[in-house]
XYZ file of C-alpha atoms in Angstrom:
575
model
C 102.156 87.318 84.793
C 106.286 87.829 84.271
C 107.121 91.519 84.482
C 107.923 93.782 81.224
C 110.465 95.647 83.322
C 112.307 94.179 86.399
C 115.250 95.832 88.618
C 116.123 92.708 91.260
C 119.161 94.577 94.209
C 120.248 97.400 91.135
C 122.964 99.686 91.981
C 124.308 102.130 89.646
C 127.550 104.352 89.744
C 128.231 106.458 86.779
C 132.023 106.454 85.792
C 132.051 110.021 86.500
C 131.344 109.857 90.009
C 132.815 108.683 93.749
C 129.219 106.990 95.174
C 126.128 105.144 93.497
C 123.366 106.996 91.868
C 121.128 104.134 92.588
C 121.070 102.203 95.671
C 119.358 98.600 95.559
C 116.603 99.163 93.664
C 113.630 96.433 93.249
C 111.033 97.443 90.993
C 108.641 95.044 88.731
C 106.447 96.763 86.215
C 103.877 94.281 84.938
C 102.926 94.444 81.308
C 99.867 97.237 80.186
C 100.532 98.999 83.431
C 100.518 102.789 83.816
C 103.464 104.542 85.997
C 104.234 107.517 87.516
C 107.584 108.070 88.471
C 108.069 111.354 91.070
C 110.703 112.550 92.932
C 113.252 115.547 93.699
C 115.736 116.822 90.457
C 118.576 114.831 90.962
C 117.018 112.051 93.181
C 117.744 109.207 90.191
C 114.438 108.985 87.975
C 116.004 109.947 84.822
C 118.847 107.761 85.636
C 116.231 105.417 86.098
C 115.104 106.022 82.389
C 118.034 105.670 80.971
C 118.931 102.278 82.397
C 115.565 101.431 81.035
C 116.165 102.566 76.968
C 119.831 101.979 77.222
C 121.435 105.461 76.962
C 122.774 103.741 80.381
C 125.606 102.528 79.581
C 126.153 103.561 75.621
C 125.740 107.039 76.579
C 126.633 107.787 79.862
C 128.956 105.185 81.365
C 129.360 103.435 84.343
C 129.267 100.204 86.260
C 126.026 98.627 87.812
C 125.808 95.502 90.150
C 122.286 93.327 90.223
C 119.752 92.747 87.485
C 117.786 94.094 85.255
C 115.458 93.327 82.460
C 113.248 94.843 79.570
C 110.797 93.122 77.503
C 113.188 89.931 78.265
C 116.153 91.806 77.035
C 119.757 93.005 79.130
C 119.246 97.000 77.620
C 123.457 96.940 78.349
C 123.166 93.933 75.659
C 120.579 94.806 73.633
C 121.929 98.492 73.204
C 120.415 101.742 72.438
C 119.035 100.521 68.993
C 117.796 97.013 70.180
C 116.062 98.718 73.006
C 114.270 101.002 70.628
C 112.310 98.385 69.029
C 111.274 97.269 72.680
C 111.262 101.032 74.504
C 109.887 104.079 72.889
C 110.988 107.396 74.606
C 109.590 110.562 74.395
C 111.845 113.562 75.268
C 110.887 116.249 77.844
C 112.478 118.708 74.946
C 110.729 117.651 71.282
C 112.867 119.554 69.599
C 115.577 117.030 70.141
C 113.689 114.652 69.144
C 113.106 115.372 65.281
C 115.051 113.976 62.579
C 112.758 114.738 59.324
C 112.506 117.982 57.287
C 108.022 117.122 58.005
C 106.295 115.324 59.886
C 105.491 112.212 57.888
C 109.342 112.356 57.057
C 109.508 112.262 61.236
C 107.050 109.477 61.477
C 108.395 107.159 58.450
C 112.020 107.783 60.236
C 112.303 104.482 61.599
C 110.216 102.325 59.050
C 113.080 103.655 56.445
C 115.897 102.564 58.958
C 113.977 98.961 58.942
C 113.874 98.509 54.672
C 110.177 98.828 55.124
C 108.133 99.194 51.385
C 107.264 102.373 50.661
C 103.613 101.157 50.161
C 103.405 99.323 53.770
C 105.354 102.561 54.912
C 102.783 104.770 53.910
C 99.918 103.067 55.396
C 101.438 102.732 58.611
C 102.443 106.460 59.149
C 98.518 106.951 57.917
C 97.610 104.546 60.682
C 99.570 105.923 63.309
C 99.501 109.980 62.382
C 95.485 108.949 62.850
C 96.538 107.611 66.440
C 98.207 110.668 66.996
C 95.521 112.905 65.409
C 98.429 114.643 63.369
C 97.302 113.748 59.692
C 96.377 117.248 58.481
C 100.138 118.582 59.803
C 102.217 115.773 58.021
C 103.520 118.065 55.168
C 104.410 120.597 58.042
C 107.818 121.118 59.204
C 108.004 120.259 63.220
C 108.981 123.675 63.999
C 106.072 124.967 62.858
C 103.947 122.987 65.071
C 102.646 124.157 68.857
C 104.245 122.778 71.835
C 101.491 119.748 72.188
C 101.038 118.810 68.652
C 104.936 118.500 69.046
C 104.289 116.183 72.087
C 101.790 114.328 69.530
C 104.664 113.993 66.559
C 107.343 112.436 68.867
C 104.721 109.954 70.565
C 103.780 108.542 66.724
C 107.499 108.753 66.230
C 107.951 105.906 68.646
C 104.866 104.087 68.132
C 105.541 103.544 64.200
C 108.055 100.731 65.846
C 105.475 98.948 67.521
C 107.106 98.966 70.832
C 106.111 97.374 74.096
C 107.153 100.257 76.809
C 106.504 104.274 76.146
C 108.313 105.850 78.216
C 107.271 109.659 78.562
C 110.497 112.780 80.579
C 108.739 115.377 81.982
C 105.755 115.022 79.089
C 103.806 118.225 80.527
C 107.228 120.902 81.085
C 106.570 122.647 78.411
C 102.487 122.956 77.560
C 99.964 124.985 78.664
C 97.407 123.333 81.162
C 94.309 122.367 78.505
C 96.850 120.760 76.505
C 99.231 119.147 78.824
C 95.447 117.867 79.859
C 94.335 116.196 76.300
C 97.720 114.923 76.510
C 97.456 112.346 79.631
C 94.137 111.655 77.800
C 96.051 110.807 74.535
C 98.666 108.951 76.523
C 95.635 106.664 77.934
C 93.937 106.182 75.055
C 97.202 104.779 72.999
C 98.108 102.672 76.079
C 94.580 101.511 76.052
C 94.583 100.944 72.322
C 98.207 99.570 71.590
C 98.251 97.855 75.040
C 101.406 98.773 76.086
C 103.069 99.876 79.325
C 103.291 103.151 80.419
C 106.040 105.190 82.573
C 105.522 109.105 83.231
C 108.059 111.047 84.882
C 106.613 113.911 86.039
C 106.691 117.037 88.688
C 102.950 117.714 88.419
C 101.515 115.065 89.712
C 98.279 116.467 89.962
C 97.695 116.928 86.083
C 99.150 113.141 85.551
C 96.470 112.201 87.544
C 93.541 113.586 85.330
C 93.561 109.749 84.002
C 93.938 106.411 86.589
C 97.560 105.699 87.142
C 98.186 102.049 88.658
C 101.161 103.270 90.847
C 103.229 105.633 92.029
C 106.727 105.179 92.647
C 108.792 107.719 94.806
C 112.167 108.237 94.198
C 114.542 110.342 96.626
C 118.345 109.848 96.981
C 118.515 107.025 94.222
C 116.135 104.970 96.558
C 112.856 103.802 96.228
C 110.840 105.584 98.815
C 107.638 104.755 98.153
C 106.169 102.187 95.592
C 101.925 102.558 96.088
C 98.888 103.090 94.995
C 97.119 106.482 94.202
C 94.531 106.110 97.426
C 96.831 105.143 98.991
C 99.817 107.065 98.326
C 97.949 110.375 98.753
C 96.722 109.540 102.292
C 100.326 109.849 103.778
C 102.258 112.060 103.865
C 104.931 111.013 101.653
C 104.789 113.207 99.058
C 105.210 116.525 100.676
C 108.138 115.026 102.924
C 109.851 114.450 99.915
C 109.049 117.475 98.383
C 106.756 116.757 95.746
C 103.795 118.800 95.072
C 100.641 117.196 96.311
C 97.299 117.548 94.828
C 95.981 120.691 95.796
C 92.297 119.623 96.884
C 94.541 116.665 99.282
C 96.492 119.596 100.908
C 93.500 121.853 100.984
C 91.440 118.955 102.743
C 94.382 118.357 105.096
C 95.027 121.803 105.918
C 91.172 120.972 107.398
C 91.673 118.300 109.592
C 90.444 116.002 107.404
C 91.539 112.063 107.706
C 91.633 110.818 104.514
C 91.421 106.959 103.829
C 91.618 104.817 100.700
C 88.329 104.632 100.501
C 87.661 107.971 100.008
C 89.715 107.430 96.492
C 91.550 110.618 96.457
C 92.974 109.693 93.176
C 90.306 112.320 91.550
C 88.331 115.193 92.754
C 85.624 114.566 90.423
C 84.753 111.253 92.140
C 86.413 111.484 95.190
C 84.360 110.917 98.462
C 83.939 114.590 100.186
C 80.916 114.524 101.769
C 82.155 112.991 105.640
C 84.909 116.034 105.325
C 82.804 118.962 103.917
C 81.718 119.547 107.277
C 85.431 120.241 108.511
C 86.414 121.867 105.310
C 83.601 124.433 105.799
C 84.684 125.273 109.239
C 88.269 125.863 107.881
C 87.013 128.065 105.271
C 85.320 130.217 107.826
C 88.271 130.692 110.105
C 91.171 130.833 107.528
C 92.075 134.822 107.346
C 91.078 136.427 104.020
C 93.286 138.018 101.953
C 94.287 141.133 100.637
C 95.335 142.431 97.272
C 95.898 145.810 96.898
C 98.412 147.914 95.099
C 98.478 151.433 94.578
C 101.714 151.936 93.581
C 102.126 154.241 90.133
C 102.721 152.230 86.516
C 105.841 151.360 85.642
C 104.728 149.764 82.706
C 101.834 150.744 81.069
C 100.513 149.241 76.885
C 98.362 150.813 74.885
C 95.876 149.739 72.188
C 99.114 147.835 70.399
C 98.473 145.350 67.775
C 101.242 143.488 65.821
C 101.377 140.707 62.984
C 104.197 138.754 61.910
C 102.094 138.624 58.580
C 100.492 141.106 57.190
C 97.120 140.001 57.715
C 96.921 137.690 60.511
C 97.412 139.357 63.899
C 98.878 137.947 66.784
C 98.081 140.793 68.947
C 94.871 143.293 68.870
C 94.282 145.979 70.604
C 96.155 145.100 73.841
C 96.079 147.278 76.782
C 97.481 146.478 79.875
C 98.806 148.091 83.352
C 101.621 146.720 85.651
C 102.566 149.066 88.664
C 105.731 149.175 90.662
C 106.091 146.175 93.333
C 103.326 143.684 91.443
C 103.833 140.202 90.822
C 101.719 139.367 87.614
C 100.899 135.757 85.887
C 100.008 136.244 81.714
C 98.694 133.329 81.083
C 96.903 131.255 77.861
C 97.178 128.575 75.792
C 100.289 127.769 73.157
C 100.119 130.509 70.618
C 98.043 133.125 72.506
C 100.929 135.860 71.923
C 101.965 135.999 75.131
C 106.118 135.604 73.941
C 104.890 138.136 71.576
C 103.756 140.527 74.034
C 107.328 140.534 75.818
C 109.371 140.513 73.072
C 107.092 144.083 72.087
C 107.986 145.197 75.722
C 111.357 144.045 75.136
C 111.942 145.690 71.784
C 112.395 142.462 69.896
C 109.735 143.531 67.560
C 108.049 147.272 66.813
C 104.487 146.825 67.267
C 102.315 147.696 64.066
C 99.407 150.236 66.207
C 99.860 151.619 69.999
C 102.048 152.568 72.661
C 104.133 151.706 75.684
C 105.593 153.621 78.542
C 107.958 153.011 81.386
C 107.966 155.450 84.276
C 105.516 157.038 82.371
C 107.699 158.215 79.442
C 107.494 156.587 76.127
C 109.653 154.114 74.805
C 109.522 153.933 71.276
C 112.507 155.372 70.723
C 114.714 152.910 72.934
C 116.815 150.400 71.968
C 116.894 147.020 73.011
C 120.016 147.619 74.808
C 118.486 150.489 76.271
C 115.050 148.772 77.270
C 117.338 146.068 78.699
C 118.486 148.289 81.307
C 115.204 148.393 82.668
C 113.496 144.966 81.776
C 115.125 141.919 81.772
C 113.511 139.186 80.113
C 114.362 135.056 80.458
C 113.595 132.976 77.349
C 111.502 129.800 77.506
C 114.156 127.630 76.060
C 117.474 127.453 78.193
C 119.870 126.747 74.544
C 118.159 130.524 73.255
C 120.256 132.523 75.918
C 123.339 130.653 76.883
C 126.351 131.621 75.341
C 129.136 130.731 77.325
C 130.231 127.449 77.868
C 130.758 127.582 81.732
C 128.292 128.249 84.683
C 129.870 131.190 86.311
C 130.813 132.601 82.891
C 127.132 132.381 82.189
C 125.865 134.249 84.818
C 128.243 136.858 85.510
C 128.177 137.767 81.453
C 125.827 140.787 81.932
C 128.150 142.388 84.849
C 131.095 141.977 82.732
C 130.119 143.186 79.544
C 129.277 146.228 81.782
C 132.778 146.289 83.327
C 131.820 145.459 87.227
C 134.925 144.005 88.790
C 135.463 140.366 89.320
C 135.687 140.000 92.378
C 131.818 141.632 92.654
C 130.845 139.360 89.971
C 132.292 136.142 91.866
C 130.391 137.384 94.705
C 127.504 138.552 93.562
C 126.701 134.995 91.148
C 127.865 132.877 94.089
C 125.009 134.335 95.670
C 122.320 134.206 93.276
C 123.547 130.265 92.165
C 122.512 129.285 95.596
C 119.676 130.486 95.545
C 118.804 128.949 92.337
C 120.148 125.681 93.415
C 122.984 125.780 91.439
C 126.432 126.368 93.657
C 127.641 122.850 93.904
C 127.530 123.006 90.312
C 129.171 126.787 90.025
C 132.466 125.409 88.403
C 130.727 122.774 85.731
C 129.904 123.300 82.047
C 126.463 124.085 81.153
C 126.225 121.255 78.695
C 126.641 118.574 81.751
C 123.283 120.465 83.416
C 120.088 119.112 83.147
C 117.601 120.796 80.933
C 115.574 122.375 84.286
C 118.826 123.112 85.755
C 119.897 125.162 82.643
C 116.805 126.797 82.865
C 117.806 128.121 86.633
C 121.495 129.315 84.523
C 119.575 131.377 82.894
C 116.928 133.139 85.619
C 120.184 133.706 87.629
C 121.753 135.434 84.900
C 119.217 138.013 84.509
C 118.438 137.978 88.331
C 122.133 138.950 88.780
C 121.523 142.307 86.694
C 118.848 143.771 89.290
C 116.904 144.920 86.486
C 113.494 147.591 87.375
C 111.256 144.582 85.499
C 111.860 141.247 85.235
C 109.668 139.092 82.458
C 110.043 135.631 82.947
C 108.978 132.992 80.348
C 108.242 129.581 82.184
C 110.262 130.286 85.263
C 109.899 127.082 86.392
C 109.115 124.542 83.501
C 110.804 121.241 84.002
C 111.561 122.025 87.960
C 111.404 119.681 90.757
C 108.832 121.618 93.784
C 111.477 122.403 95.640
C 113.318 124.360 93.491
C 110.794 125.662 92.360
C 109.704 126.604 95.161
C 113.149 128.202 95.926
C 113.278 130.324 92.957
C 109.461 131.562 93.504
C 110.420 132.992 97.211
C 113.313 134.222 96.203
C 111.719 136.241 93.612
C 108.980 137.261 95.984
C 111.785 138.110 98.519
C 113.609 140.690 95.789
C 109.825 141.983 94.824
C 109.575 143.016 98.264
C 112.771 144.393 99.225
C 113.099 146.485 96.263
C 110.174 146.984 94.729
C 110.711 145.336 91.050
C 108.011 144.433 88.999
C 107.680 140.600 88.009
C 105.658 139.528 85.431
C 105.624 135.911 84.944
C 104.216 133.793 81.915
C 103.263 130.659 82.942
C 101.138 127.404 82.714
C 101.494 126.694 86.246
C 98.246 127.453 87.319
C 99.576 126.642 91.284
C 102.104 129.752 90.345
C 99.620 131.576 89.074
C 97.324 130.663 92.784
C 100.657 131.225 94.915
C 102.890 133.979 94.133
C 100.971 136.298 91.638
C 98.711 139.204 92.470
C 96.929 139.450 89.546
C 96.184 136.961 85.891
C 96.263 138.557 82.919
C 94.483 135.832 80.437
C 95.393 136.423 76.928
C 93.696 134.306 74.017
C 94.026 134.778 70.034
C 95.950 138.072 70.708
C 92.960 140.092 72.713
C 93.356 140.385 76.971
C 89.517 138.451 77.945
C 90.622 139.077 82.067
C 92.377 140.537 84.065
C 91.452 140.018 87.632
C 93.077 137.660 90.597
C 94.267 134.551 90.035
C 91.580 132.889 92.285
C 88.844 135.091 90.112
C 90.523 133.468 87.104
C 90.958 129.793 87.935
C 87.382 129.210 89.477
C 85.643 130.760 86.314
C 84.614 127.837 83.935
C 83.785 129.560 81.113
C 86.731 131.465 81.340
C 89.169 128.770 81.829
C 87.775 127.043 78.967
C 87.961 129.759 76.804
C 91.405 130.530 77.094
C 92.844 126.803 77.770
C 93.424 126.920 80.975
C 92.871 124.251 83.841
C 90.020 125.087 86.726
C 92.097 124.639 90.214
C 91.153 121.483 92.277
C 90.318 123.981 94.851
C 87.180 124.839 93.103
C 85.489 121.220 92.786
C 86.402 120.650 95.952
C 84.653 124.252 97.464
C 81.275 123.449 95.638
C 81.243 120.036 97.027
C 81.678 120.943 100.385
C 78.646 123.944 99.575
C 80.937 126.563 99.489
C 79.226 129.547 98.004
C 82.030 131.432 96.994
C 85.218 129.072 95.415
C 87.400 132.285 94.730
C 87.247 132.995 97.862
C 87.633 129.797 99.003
C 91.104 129.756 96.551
C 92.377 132.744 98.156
C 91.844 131.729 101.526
C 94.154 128.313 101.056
C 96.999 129.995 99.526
C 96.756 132.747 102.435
C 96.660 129.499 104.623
C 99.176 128.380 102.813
C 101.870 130.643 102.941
C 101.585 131.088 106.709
C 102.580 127.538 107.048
C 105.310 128.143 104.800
C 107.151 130.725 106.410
C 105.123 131.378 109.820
C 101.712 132.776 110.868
C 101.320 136.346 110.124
C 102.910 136.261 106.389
C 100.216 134.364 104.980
C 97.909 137.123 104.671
C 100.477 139.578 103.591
C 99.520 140.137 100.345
């Protein structure tokens, strides 16, 4: 069998820059295969992507030496619209991706571009808004549509072409964990049912692999670094030397001792082979320290029995009471829609809620403005394009200073700082627009991290983030939580944030709180996580079927392991 998509000794240089992007790459990608692309931000997957559809070279130029070909096409011949009808993409952001006024209108987009009859027209956005399962939202505008059902508009956007490849950026960034869940199972049931190829580029690798994956192919310093199967790949040790995120039952077993083969098929924890391991996995869980969590440190924010409605009518919040002390780092977490945005624009003072109250330092703050209430609580927005105003990267981030009249020289100094910690100071003299859309996302963090406010809300902190960063971001938030005592509350569908760097979970479903306990209470409670669309950790299939008793436990125990081997024994348990 030829290959759909073949790279033969492919080097890329983009006009912009002094060295390659991509060094010798060889990759074949056989027809009705399923891949997963991971690697580092900035290590060449998206440039990878866009040599595939074509934006390479019509949109970003540049020179390339070696070969490649799509579906028998040259994309640099073929073009952005000739690879369209070969390539479908689907945008990390959706909301780039919509051209219609509704969905059908989004759907029929490129059957009108084609001169298709209105009649055939019809019945093939029926056919494929079916697919999708978006029939009962085409007279909907898009932007009144959740964050998957999005995801499910652009995919029948491409499929109405009939295309060979779908080709998904970052497909998961932006939904919570049930959905980003249904939608790998979506994914695998249209590649199953349209028989066409499949490429995900992803950071969590762990939810990708909730459906079979063929291969996975690493990607670090515009190299191929790894090209393998799922066993096999997760045996090594390849992932977490190029910072990816492995699965957290893997990391959990290997924190054991355990030697994990092939042919214990690691790809899933559902049907992986535990039972040689459980033995040393047990013995771990008995001799990793346990945890404490324990703050008694007065509120500094404290809601009361508030309710609020958009519409008169249909609340988005009921009765909400919650408690955040001084020093806590807290995850709010539910599916799309819950009313957890909602909740901190209330704090904020976005909004008035209809019924209740709130206090900071004990004192009510009704009366505040949101200038005022920003003095205390600063909050980052889920979208990057909702809070950047300026059009350069050090503007960006110093704004709040200046506006305040700190001298420049401070503000120099003091975003130089906070850029490299967010992984953004080789890029400290660049226009926002030529940032990626996760490393816009760190513009904006450092811009409110910059102000030292008392609270800090944060709205996806780290959607759309390779694990390193990530992971940079996450300490260095701990670090200022610990050094000066502010408040973080984080709302998230990273459910290994949630595990890692949060004290407690505050779940929030159709506007009422149904828990608030630890995150390892949370995320081994099936009825729980299934009430409020969440995903159970790995961690707790893998604790029952080693005849662990208690999987919360077990949970708290390997991220207590796991911090100690992140920054040295005796900081693990420090909680």
């Amino acid at each position: 069998m030829d290959p759909i998509i073949e790279f033969r000794d492919f080097t890329f240089q983009y006009k912009s820059q002094t060295e390659p992007t991509l060094h010798n790459i060889n990759l074949s990608i056989l027809p009705g295969e399923k891949i997963l692309i991971a690697g580092p931000s900035g290590s060449g997957k998206s440039t990878l992507a866009h040599c595939i559809n074509a934006l390479i070279p019509a949109a970003h130029p540049g020179s390339y030496t070696g070969t490649l070909t799509v579906g028998g096409a040259v994309p640099k011949d073929a073009g952005v619209f000739g690879m369209s009808k070969i390539v479908g993409t689907v945008l990390q952001d959706t909301n780039g991706q919509f051209i219609g006024l509704s969905v059908g209108e989004d759907l029929a987009f490129a059957l009108e571009n084609d001169a298709v009859v209105q009649d055939e027209m019809k019945a093939r956005v029926s056919e494929i808004a079916d697919i999708v399962n978006v029939r009962k939202f085409l007279h909907h505008a898009p932007d009144e549509l959740s964050g998957g059902q999005k995801q499910r508009v652009a995919m029948g956007g491409v499929l109405v072409d009939d295309v060979k490849i779908l080709l998904f950026d970052e497909p998961l960034a932006n939904l919570d964990p049930a959905t980003g869940k249904k939608t790998i199972a979506l994914i695998d049931e249209i590649m199953k049912a349209k028989d066409v190829t499949v490429i995900i580029i992803e950071h969590r690798l762990e939810d990708v692999l909730y459906r079979d994956v063929d291969r996975i192919v690493v990607v670090n310093d515009g190299r191929i670094v790894a090209d393998m199967k799922p066993d096999e790949l997760l045996c090594t040790d390849i992932l977490s030397g190029q910072g990816i995120r492995e699965p957290l039952y893997v990391t959990a077993m290997k924190y054991a001792g355990a030697d994990i083969t092939p042919e214990d098929r690691p790809q899933h924890i559902e049907t992986m082979e535990v039972a040689r391991h459980a033995g040393k996995v047990r013995k771990w869980f008995e001799n990793a320290p346990v945890p404490a969590h324990v703050n008694d440190q007065a509120p500094v924010l404290e809601v009361k029995d508030v309710s609020f409605a958009y519409n008169a009518g249909e609340p988005v919040l009921e009765n909400v009471s919650l408690t955040l002390r001084k020093g806590e780092m807290v995850s709010l977490v539910g599916r799309n829609g819950a009313g957890k945005s909602t909740l901190s624009s209330l704090i904020c003072g976005f909004y008035k809620p209809d019924r209740g109250e709130m206090f900071l330092n004990g004192q009510d703050i009704s009366r505040l403005s949101i200038k005022e209430r920003g003095e205390h609580v600063g909050y980052v927005m889920q979208a990057p394009t909702q809070m950047i105003s300026k059009p350069m990267i050090m503007e960006e981030v110093g704004l709040g200073l200046q506006v305040r009249g700190v001298p420049e020289e401070e503000i120099k100094e003091r975003a130089g700082e906070v850029l490299k910690i967010c992984g953004l100071y080789p890029f400290r003299n660049w226009p926002v627009s030529a940032l990626s859309y996760g490393q816009k996302k760190r513009v904006t963090i450092a811009s409110i991290l910059i102000m030292n406010p008392e609270i800090i809300i944060l709205d996806e902190p780290t959607a759309g983030q390779d694990y390193r960063h990530y992971t940079e971001i996450m300490e260095f938030l701990r670090e200022i939580n610990r050094k000066t005592g502010i408040t973080i509350l984080m709302i998230t569908h990273d459910m290994h944030l949630m595990l890692e760097y949060t004290d407690r979970a505050i779940v929030l479903a159709d506007g009422k709180i149904l828990a608030d306990e630890t995150p390892a209470q949370v995320l081994t409670d099936e009825a729980l996580c299934d009430s409020a669309d969440l995903k159970k950790t790995s961690l707790y299939d893998l604790a029952v079927r080693c005849g662990i008793e208690d999987p919360s436990e077990f949970a708290d125990r390997f991220i207590a392991y796991e911090r100690a081997a992140k920054r040295g024994a005796g900081e693990g348990a420090d909680r």
